[in-house]
Tab-separated table of C-alpha atoms and ligand atoms in Angstrom:
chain	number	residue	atom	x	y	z
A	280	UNK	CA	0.000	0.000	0.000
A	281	UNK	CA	1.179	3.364	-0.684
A	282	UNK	CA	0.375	6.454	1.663
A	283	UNK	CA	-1.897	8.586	0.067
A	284	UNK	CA	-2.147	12.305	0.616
A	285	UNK	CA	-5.013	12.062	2.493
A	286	UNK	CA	-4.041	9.625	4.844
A	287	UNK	CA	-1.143	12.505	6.216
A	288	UNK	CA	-3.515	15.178	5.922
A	289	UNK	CA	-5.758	13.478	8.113
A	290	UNK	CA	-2.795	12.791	10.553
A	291	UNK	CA	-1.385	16.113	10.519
A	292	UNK	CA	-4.453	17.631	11.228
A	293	UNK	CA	-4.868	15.525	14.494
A	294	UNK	CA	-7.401	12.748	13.412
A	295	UNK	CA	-7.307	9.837	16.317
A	296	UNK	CA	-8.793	7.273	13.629
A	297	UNK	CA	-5.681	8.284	11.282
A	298	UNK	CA	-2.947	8.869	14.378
A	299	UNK	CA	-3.869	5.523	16.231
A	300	UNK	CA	-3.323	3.456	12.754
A	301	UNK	CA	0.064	5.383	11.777
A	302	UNK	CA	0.997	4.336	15.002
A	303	UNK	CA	0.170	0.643	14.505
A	304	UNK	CA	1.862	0.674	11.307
A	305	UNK	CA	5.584	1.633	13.471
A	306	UNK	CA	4.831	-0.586	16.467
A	307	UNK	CA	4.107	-3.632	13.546
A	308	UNK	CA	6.768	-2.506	11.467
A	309	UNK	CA	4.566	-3.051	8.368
A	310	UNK	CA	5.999	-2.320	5.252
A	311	UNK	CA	4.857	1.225	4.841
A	312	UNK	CA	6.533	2.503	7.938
A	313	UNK	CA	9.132	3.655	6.127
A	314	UNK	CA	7.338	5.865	3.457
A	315	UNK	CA	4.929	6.651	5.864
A	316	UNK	CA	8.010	8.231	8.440
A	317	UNK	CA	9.343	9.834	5.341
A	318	UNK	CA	6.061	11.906	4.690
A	319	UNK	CA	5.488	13.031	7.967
A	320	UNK	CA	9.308	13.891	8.840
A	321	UNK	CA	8.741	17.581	7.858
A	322	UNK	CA	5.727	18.431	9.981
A	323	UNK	CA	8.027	17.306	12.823
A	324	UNK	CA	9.851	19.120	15.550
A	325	UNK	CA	6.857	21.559	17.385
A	326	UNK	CA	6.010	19.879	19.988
A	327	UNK	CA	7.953	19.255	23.102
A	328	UNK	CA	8.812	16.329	24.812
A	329	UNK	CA	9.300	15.549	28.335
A	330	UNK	CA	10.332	12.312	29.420
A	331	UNK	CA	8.726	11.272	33.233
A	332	UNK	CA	11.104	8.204	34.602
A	333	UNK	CA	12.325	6.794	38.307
A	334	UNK	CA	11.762	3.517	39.725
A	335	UNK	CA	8.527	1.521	39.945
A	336	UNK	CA	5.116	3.059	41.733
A	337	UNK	CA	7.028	6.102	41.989
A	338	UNK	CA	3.624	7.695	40.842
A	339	UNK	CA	5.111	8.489	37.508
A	340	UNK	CA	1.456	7.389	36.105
A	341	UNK	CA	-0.317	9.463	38.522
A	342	UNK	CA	1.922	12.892	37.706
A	343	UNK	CA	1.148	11.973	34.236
A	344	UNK	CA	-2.366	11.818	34.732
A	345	UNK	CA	-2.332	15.541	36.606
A	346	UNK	CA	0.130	16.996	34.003
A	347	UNK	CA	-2.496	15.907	30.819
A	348	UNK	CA	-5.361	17.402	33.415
A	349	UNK	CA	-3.473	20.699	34.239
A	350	UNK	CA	-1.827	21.322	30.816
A	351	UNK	CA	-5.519	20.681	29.096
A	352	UNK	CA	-6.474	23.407	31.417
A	353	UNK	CA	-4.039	25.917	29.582
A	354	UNK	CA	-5.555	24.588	25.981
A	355	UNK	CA	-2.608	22.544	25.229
A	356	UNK	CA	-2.748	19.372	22.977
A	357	UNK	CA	-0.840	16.442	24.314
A	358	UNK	CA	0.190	12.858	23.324
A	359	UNK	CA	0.992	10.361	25.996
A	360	UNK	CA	3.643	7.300	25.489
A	361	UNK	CA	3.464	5.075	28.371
A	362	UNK	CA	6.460	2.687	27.698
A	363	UNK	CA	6.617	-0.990	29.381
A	364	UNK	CA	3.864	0.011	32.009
A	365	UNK	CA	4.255	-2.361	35.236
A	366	UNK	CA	0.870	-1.428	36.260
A	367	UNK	CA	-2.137	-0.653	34.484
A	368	UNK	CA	-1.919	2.341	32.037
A	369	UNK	CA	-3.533	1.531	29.059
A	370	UNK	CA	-5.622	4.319	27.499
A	371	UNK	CA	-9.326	2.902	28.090
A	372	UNK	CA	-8.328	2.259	32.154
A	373	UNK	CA	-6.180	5.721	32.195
A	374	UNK	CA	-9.061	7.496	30.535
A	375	UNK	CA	-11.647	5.594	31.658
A	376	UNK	CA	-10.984	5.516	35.613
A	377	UNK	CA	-8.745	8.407	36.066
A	378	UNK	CA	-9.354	11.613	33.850
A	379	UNK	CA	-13.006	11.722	33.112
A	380	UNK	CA	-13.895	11.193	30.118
A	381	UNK	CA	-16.927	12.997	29.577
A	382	UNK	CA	-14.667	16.139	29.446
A	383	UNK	CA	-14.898	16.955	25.870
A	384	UNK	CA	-11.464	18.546	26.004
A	385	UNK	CA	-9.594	15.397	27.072
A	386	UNK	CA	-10.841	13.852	24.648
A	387	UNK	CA	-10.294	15.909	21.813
A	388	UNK	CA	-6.735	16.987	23.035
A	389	UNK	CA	-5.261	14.206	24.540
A	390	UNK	CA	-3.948	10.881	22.960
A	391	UNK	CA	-2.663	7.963	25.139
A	392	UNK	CA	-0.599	5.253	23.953
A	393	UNK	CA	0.566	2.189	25.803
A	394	UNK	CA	3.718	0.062	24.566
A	395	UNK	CA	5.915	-2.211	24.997
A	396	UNK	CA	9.264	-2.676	24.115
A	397	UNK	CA	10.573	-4.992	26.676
A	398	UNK	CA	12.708	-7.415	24.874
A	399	UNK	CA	12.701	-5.877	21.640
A	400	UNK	CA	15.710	-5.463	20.135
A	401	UNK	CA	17.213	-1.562	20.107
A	402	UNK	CA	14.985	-1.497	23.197
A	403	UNK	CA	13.064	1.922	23.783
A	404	UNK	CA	14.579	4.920	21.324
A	405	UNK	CA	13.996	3.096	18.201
A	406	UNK	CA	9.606	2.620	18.407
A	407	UNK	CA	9.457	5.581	20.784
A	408	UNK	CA	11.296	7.862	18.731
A	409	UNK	CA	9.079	7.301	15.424
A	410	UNK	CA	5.520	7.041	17.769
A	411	UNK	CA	6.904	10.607	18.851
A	412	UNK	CA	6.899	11.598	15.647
A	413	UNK	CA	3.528	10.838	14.603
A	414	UNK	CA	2.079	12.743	17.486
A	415	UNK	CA	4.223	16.013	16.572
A	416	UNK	CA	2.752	15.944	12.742
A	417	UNK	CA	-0.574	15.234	14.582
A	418	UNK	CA	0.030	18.497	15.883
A	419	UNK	CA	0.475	17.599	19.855
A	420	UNK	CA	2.028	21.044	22.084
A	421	UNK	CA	3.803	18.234	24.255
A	422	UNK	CA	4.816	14.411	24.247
A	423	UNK	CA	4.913	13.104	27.727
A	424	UNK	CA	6.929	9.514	27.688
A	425	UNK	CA	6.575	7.523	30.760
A	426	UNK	CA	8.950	4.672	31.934
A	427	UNK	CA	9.734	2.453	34.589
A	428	UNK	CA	13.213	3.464	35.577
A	429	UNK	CA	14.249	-0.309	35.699
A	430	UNK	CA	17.320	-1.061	33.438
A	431	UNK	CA	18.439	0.620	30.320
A	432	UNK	CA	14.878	2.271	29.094
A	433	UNK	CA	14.927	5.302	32.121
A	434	UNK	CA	18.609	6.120	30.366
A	435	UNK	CA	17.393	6.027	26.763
A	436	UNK	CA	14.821	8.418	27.628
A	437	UNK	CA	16.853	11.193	27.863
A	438	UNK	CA	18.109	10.501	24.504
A	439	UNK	CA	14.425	11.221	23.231
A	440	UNK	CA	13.050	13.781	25.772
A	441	UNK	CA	14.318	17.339	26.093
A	442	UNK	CA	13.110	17.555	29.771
A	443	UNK	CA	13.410	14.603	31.766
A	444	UNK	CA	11.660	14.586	35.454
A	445	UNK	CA	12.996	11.508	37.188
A	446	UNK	CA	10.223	11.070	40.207
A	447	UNK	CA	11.259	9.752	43.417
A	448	UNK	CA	9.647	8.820	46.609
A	449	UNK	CA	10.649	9.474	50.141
A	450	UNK	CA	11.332	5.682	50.906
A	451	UNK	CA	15.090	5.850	52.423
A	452	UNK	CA	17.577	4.922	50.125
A	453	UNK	CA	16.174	6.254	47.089
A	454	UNK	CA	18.508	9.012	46.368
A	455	UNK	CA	21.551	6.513	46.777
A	456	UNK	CA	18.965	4.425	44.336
A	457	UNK	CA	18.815	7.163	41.881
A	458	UNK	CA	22.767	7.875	41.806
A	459	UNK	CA	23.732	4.354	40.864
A	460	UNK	CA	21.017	3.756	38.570
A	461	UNK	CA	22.678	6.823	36.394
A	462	UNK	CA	19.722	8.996	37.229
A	463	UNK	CA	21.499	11.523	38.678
A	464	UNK	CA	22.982	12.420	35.165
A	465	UNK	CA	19.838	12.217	33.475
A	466	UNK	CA	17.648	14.335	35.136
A	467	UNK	CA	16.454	18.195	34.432
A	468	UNK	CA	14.367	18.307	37.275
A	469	UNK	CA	13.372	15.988	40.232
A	470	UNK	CA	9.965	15.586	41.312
A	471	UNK	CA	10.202	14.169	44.836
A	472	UNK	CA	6.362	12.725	44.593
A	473	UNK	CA	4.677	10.849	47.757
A	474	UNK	CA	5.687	13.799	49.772
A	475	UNK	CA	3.294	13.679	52.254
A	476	UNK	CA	5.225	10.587	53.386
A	477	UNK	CA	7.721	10.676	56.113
A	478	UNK	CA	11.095	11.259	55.706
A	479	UNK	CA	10.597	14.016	52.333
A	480	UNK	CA	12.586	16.615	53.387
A	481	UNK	CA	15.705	15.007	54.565
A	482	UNK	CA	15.751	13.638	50.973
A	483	UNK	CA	15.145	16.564	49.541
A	484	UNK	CA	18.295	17.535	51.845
A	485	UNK	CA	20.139	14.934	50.871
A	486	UNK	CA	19.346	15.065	46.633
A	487	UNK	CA	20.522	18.559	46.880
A	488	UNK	CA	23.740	17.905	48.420
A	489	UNK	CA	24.471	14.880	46.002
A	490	UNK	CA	23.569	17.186	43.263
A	491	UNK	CA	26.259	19.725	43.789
A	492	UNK	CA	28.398	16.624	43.529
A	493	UNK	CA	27.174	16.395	39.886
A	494	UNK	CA	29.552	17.772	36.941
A	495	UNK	CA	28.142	20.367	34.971
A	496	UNK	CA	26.234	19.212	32.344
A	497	UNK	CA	25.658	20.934	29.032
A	498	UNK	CA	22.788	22.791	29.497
A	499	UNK	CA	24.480	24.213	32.773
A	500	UNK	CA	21.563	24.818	34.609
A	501	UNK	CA	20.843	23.849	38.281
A	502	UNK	CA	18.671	21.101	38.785
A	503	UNK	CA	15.508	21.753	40.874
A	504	UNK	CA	13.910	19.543	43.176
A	505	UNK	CA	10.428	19.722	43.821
A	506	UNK	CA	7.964	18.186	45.916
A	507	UNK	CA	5.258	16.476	45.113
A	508	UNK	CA	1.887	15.039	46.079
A	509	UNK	CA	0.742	13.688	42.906
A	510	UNK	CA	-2.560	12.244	44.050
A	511	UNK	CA	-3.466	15.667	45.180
A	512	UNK	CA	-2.346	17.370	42.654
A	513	UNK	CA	-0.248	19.203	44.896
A	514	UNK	CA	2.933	20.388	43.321
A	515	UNK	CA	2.041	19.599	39.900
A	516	UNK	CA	1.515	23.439	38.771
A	517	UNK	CA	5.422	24.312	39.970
A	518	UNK	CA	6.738	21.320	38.105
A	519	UNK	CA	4.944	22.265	34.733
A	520	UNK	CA	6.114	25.803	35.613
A	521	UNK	CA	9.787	24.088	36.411
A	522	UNK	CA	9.467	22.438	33.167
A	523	UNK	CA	8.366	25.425	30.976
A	524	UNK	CA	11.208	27.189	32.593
A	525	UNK	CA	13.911	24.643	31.607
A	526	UNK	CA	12.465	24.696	28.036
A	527	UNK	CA	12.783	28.654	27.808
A	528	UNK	CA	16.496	27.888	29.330
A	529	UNK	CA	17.105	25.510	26.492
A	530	UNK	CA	15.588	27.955	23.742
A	531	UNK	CA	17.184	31.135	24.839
A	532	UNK	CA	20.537	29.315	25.254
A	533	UNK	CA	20.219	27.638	21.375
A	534	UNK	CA	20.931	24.263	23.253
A	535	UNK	CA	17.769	22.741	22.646
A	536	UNK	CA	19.095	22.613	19.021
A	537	UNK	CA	21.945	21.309	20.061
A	538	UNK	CA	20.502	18.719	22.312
A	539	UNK	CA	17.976	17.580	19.105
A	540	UNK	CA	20.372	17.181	16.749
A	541	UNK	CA	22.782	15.310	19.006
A	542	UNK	CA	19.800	13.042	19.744
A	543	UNK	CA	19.162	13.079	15.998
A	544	UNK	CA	22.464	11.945	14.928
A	545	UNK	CA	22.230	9.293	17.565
A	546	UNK	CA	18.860	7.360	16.607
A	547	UNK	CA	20.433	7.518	12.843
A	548	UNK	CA	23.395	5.760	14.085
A	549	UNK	CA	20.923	3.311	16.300
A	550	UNK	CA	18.785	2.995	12.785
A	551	UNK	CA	22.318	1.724	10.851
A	552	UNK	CA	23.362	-0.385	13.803
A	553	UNK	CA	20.341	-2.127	13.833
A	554	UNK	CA	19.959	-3.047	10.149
A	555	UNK	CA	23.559	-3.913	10.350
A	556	UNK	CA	23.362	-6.090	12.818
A	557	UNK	CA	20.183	-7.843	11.652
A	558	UNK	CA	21.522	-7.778	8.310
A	559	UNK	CA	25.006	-9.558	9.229
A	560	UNK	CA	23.198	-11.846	11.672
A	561	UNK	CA	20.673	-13.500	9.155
A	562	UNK	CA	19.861	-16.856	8.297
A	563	UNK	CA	23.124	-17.878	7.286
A	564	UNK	CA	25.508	-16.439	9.518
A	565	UNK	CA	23.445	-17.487	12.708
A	566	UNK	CA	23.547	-21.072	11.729
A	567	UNK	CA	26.919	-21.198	10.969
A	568	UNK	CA	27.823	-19.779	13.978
A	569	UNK	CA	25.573	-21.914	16.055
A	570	UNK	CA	27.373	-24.688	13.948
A	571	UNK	CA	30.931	-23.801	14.542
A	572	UNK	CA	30.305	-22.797	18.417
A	573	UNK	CA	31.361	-26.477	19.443
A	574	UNK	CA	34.632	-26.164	18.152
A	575	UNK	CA	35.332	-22.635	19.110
A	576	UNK	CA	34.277	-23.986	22.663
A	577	UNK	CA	36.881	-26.548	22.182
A	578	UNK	CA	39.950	-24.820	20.801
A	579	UNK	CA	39.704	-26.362	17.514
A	580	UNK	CA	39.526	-22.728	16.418
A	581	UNK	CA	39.376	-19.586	17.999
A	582	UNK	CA	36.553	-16.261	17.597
A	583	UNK	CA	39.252	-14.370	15.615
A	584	UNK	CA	40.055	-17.115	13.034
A	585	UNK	CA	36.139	-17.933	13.062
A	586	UNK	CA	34.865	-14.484	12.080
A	587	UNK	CA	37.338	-13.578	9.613
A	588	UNK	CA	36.201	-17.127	7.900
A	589	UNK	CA	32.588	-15.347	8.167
A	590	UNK	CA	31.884	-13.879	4.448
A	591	UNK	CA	32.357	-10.522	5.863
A	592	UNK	CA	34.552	-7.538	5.630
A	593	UNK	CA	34.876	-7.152	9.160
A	594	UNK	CA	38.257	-5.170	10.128
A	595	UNK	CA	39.289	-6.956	13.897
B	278	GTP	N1	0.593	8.678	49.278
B	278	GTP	C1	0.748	8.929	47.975
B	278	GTP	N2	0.486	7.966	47.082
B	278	GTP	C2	0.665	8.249	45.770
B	278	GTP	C3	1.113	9.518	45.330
B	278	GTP	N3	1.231	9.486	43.990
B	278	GTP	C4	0.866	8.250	43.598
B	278	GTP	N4	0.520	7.503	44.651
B	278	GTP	C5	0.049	6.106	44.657
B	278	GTP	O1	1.143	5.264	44.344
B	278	GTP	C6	0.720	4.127	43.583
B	278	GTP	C7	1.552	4.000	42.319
B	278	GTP	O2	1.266	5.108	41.481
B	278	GTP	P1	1.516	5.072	39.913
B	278	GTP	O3	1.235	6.438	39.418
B	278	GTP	O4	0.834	3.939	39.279
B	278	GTP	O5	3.083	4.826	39.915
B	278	GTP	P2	4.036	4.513	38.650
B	278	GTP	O6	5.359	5.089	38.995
B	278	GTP	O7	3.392	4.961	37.414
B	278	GTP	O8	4.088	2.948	38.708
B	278	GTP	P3	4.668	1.950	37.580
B	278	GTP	O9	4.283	2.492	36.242
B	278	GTP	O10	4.039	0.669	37.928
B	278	GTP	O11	6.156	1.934	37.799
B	278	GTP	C8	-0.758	4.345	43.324
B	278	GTP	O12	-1.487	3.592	44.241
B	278	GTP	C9	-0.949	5.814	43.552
B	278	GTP	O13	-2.253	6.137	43.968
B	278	GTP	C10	1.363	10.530	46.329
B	278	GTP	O14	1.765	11.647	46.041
B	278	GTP	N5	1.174	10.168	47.620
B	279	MG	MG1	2.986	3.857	35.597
């Protein structure tokens, strides 16, 4: 099938219908992702994306859910990614239990998508990157990309998002938690969420101090951290001001071009690695390998000696 005009009219001007199907066609990789990707590219790079991260029942969904209400409030469009959700976030149970639905704004401005990439080779960037990209031709002000901050996905995210809020809870250890899980380096802004819990401001205390620690990153701008009480909605409208402030920072300083076409440059390297890899690994090479591995195991030849005999024009 080839994409008619139509077809990206109707996504560019925001049709669900049209947006949910474009979207199928990247998570399936059907064979007119590719043309379809290359006729939306241009209508890309308005809206904004923040990435929301930290470790499980952190209340990441919950913030979510009062950043779609709040920013609906101030007539903004948004698209929702919620990537490799541990508990339920799918759109019907998100829309249907948690932001009423019978709002007629919500649903004519906000679009949630669940997914799942656990597993998948290339892991988050690759599927979230293009999804992103349909929503910003369908015209979405911001992209909010949730995901569990387990593993490599909470560190890819900041390769996608141009504010990442890494949410934390008050539970003691956490911002130990946070520094060896590399989310220290990642974040633009800390939402400390659960705050009416015990124990808040000592981390608060104690996220500050590590954060002076940090090195400068590129944007060089200090990293807030806020408190939250996401089930209240308590907080919510200083982090969204937090976040509109950071992406003023970025756009005065001309580094939120820089940071987009560094993450540009990256998912086209990702892209070639990818096809390389699943283009060197096919049929052939796999079984030969899974052949050979016996007597690699057993000296008979070595890794070196067995790749080079590979048709390839690997350099070792
Ligand atoms: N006391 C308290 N509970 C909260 C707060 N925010 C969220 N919760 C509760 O914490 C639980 C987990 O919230 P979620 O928003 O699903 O957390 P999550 O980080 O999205 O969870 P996963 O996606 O499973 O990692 C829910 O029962 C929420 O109601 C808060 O500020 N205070
Ligand atoms: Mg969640």
């Amino acid at each position: 099938m080839s994409i008619s005009e139509e077809y990206i009219n109707r996504i560019t001007s925001g049709d669900k219908r049209a947006v949910s199907r474009a979207i199928s066609v990247v998570e399936n990789e059907d064979k007119e992702k590719i043309e379809l990707l290359q006729a939306l590219y241009k209508y890309t790079g308005k809206a904004y994306k923040i990435g929301i991260t930290g470790p499980p029942g952190a209340g990441k969904s919950t913030i979510t859910d009062c950043l779609i209400k709040n920013l609906t409030k101030k007539n903004f469009s948004i698209g929702v990614i919620a990537v490799d959700p541990t508990s339920p976030f799918t759109g019907g149970a998100l829309l249907g239990d948690r932001v009423r639905m019978t709002d007629a704004t919500l649903f004519e401005n906000v679009f949630i998508r669940s997914m799942a990439t656990r597993g998948s080779l290339g892991g988050l960037s690759k599927n979230v990157n293009d999804v992103c990209k349909i929503l910003d031709a369908a015209g979405k002000d911001f992209i909010i990309i949730e995901t569990v901050g387990v593993g490599q996905s909470e560190l890819d995210i900041a390769q996608t998002a141009d504010t990442t809020v890494v949410a934390l809870v008050p539970e003691s250890g956490d911002s130990v938690q946070a520094m060896k899980a590399g989310l220290m380096e990642i974040a633009d802004i800390f939402a400390l969420n659960k705050s009416d819990r015990q124990g808040a401001d000592e981390i608060v205390t104690s996220l500050k101090n590590i954060l002076h620690l940090r090195s400068p990153q590129g944007d060089n701008r200090e990293i807030k951290v806020l408190k939250t009480i996401a089930v209240k909605n308590t907080g919510i409208e200083e982090l969204i001001e937090e976040i509109f402030d950071h992406k003023k920072h970025l756009s005065s300083t001309g580094y939120l071009d820089i940071k987009r076409k560094e993450h540009l440059s990256n998912e086209i390297i990702e892209i070639v690695n990818l096809n390389l890899q699943k283009t060197f690994w096919d049929k052939e090479n796999s079984e030969i390998l899974s052949k050979n591995i016996e007597k690699i195991y057993s000296k008979e030849t070595d890794p070196y000696t067995f790749i080079q005999s590979l048709n390839s024009n690997i350099n070792l």
